[in-house]
Tab-separated table of C-alpha atoms in Angstrom:
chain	number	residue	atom	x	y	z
A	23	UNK	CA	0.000	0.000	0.000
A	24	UNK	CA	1.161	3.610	-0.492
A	25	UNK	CA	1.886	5.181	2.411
A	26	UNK	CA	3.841	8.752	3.086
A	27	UNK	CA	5.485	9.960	6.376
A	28	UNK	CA	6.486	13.179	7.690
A	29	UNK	CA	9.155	11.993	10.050
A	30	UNK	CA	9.003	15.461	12.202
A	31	UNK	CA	6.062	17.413	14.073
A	32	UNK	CA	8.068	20.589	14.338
A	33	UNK	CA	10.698	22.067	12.242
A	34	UNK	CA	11.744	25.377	14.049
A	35	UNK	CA	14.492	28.061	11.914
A	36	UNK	CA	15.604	31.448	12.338
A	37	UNK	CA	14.432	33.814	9.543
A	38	UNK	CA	16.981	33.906	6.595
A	39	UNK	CA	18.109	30.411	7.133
A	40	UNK	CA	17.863	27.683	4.891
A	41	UNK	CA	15.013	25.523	5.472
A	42	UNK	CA	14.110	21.831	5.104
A	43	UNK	CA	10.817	19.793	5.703
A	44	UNK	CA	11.323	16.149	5.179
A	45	UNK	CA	8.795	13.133	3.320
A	46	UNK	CA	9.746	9.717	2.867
A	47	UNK	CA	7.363	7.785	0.600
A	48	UNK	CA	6.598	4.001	-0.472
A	49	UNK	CA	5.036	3.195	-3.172
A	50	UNK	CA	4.926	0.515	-6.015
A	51	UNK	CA	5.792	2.082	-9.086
A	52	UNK	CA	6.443	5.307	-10.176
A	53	UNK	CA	5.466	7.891	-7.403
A	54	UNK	CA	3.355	11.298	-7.970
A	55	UNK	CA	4.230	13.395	-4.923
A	56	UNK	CA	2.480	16.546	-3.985
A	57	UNK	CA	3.437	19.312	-1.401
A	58	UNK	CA	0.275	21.126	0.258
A	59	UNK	CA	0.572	24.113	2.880
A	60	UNK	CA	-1.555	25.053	5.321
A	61	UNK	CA	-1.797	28.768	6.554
A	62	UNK	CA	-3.382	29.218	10.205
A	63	UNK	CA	-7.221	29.621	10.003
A	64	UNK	CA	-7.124	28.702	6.307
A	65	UNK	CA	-7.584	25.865	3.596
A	66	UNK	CA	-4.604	23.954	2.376
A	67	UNK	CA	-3.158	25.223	-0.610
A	68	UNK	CA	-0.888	23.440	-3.589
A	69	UNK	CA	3.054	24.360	-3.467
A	70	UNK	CA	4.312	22.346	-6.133
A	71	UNK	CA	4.576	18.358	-7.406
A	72	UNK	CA	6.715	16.007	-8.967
A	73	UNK	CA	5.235	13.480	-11.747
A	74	UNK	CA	8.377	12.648	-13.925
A	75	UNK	CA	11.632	14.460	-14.959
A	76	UNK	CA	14.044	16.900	-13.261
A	77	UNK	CA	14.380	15.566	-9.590
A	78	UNK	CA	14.277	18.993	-8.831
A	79	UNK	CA	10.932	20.738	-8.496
A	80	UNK	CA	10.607	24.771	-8.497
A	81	UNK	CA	6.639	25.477	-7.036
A	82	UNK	CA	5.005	28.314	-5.398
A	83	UNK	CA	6.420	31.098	-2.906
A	84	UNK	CA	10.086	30.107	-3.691
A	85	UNK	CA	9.741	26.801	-2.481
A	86	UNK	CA	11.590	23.935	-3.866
A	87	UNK	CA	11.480	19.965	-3.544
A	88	UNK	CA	13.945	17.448	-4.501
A	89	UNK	CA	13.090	14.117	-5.347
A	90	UNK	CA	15.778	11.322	-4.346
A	91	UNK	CA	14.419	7.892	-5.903
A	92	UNK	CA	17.158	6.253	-4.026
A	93	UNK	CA	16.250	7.439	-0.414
A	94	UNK	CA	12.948	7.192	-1.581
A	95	UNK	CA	12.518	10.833	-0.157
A	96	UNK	CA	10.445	14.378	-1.694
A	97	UNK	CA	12.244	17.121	1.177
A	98	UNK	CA	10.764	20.386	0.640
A	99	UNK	CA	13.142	23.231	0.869
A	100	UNK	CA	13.662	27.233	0.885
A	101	UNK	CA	17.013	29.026	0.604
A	102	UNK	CA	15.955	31.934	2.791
A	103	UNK	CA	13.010	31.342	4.904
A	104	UNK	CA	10.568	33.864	5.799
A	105	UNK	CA	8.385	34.427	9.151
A	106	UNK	CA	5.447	34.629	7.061
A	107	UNK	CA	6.085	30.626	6.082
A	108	UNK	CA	5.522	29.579	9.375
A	109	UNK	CA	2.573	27.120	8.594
A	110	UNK	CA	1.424	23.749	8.471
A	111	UNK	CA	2.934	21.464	5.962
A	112	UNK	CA	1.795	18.126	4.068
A	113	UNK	CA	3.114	15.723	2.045
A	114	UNK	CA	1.118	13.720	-0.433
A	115	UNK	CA	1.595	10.177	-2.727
A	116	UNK	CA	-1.341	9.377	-5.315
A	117	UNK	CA	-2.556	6.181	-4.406
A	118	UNK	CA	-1.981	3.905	-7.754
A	119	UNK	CA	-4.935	1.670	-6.883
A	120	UNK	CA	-8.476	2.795	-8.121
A	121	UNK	CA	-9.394	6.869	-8.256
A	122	UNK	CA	-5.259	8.206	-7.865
A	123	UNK	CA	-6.636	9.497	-4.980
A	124	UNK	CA	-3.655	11.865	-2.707
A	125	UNK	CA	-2.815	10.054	0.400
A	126	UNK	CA	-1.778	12.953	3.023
A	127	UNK	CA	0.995	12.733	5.699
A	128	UNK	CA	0.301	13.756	9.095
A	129	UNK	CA	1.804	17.278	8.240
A	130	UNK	CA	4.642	19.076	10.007
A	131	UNK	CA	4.478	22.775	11.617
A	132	UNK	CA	7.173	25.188	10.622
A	133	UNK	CA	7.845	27.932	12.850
A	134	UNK	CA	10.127	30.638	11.461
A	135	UNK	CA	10.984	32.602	14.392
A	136	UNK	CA	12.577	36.377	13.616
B	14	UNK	CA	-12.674	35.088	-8.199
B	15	UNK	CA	-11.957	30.885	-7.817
B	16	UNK	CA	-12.979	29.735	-4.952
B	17	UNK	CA	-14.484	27.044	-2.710
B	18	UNK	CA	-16.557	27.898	-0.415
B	19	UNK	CA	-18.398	26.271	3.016
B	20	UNK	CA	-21.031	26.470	5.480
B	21	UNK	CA	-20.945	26.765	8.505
B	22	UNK	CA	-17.297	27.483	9.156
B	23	UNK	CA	-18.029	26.960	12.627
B	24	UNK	CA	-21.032	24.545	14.190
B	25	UNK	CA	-21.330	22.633	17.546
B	26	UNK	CA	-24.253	20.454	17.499
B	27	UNK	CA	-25.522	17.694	19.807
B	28	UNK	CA	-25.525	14.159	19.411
B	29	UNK	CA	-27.975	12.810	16.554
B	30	UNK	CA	-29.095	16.065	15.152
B	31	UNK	CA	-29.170	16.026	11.262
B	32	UNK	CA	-26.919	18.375	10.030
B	33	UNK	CA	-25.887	19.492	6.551
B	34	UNK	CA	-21.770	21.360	5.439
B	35	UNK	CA	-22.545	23.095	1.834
B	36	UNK	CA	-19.806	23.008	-0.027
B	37	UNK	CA	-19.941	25.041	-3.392
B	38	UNK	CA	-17.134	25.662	-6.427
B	39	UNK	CA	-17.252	28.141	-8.630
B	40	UNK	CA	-14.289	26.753	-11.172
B	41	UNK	CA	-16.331	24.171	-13.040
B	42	UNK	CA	-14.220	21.849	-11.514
B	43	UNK	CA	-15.178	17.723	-12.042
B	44	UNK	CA	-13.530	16.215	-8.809
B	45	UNK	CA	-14.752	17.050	-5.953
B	46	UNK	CA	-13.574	15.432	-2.274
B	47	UNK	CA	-14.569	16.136	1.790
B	48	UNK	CA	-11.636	15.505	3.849
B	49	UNK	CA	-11.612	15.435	7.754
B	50	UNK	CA	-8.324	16.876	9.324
B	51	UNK	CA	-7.624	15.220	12.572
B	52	UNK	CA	-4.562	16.307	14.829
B	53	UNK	CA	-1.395	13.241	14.022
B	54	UNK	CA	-3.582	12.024	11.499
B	55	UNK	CA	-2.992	14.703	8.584
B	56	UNK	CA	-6.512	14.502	6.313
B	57	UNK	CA	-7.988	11.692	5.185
B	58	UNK	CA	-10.319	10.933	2.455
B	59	UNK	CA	-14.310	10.693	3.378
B	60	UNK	CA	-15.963	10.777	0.058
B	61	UNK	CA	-15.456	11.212	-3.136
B	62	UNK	CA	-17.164	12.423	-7.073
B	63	UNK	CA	-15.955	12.141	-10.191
B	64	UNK	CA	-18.930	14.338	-11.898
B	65	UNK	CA	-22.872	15.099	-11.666
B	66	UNK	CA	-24.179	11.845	-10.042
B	67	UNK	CA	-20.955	10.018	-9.703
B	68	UNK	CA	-19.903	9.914	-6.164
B	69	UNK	CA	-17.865	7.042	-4.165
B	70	UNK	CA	-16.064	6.364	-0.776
B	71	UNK	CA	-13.210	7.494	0.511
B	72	UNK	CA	-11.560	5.774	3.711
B	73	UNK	CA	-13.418	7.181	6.534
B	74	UNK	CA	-16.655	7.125	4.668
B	75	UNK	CA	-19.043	5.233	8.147
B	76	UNK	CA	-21.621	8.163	9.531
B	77	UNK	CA	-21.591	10.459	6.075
B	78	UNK	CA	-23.127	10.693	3.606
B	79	UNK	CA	-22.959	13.165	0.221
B	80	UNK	CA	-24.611	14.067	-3.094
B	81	UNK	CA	-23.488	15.625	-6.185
B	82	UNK	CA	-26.809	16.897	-8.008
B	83	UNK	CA	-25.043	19.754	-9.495
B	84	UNK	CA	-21.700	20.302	-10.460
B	85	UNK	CA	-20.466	23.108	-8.441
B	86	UNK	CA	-22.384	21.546	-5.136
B	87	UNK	CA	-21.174	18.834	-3.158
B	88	UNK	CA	-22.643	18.961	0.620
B	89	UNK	CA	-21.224	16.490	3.275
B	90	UNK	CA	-24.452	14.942	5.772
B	91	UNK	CA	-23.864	13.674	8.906
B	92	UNK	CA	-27.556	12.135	9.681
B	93	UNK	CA	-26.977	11.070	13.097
B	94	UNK	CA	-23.731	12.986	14.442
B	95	UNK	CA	-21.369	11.320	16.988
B	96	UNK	CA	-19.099	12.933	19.368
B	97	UNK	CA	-15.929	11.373	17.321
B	98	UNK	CA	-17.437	13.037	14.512
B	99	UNK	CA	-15.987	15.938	15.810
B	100	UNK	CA	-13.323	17.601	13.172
B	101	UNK	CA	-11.934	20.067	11.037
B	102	UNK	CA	-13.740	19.559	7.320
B	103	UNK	CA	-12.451	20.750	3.990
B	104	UNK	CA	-14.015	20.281	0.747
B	105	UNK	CA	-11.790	20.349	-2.006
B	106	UNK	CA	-12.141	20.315	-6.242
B	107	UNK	CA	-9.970	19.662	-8.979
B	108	UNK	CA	-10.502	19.944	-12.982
B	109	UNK	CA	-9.990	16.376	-13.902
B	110	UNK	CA	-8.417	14.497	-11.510
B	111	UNK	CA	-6.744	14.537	-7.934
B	112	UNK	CA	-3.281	14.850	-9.835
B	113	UNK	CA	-4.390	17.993	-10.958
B	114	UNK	CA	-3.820	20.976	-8.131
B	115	UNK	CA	-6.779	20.557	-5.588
B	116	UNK	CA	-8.572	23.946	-4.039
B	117	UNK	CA	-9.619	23.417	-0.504
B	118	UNK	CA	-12.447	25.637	0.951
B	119	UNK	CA	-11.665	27.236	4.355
B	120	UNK	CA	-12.881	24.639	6.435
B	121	UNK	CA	-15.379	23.950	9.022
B	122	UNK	CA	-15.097	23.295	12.321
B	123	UNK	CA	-17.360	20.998	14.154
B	124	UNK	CA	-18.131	20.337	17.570
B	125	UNK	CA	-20.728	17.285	18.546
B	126	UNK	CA	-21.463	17.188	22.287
């Protein structure tokens, strides 16, 4: 079965510093991987996903994820992080089976502190 | 502008009184899901539609149920609420499939006592 995990509840950086929110994925096959954030108060909201190609994947608000087939890993990342990033983060895997649905990780909360 | 929207955003209700979450798109969007958002759980799938008529179950489907009798409505019923019915709810639609980016609504928060 597909699965996704978000191995930390809390990633905590300073403003300016380079930033990193980690996903480790299984799946049979190829995988389709999705990053989602989550503002407080607010719906979640697409950042970016990889399908096929570049390992490297350029989405929305500067944010970037890499995909390592090896490690089996999609880490989202930021050079320079911001205070207003400080959100709620998921991962997602499309389930191969039946509708594709997105199976969600249980998220991880960035805190960007000034 | 695109949007999903749904109401209530906020309700607390009592045990086994029908309620109804509206849930409404305005993007002409085919897929349409409900998710529940549950604190270590992330958000996981309730129901489903592929189009006008076409609706299935996601994996926490027990104590909803939903109709899609128009495209840009899809409205989550809980017919006899329970107290671990209680949740954060987002609707969410896509053009043609869940690959394709998802809009969420803002959510709804629900309280059954």
């Amino acid at each position: 079965a597909q699965s996704v995990a978000q191995p930390e509840d809390q990633v905590n950086v300073a403003e300016g510093n380079p930033l990193t929110v980690k996903c480790t994925y299984s799946v049979s096959g190829n995988p389709y991987l999705f990053w989602y954030v989550q503002y407080p108060n607010r719906g979640l909201q697409f950042l970016l996903k990889y399908i096929t190609g570049d390992n490297l994947v350029k989405g929305s608000y500067g944010f970037e994820a890499e995909f390592n087939k090896s490690q089996t890993s999609f880490h989202l990342k930021k050079p320079s992080a911001l205070v207003s990033d400080s959100a709620l983060y998921f991962c997602a895997v499309r389930d191969i089976g039946g509708t594709g649905k997105l199976i969600f990780g249980q998220g991880t909360t960035l805190q960007v502190k000034p | 502008e695109a949007q999903v929207t749904q109401n209530p955003r906020y309700l607390i209700t009592v045990t086994g009184k029908k309620l109804t979450v509206t849930c409404s798109q305005n993007m002409n969007h085919e897929y349409m899901s409900w998710y529940r958002q549950d604190p270590g759980l992330g958000l996981r799938q309730i129901y489903y539609s592929m189009n006008v008529e076409v609706t299935d179950k996601g994996d926490v489907p027990e104590g909803y149920k939903v109709s899609r009798k128009e495209k840009r409505n899809f409205p989550l019923i809980l017919e006899s609420p329970s107290p671990n019915q209680t949740s954060l709810y987002f609707c969410a639609s896509s053009l043609y499939s869940f690959d394709n980016e998802q809009f969420f609504g803002p959510g709804t928060r629900l309280t059954v006592l």
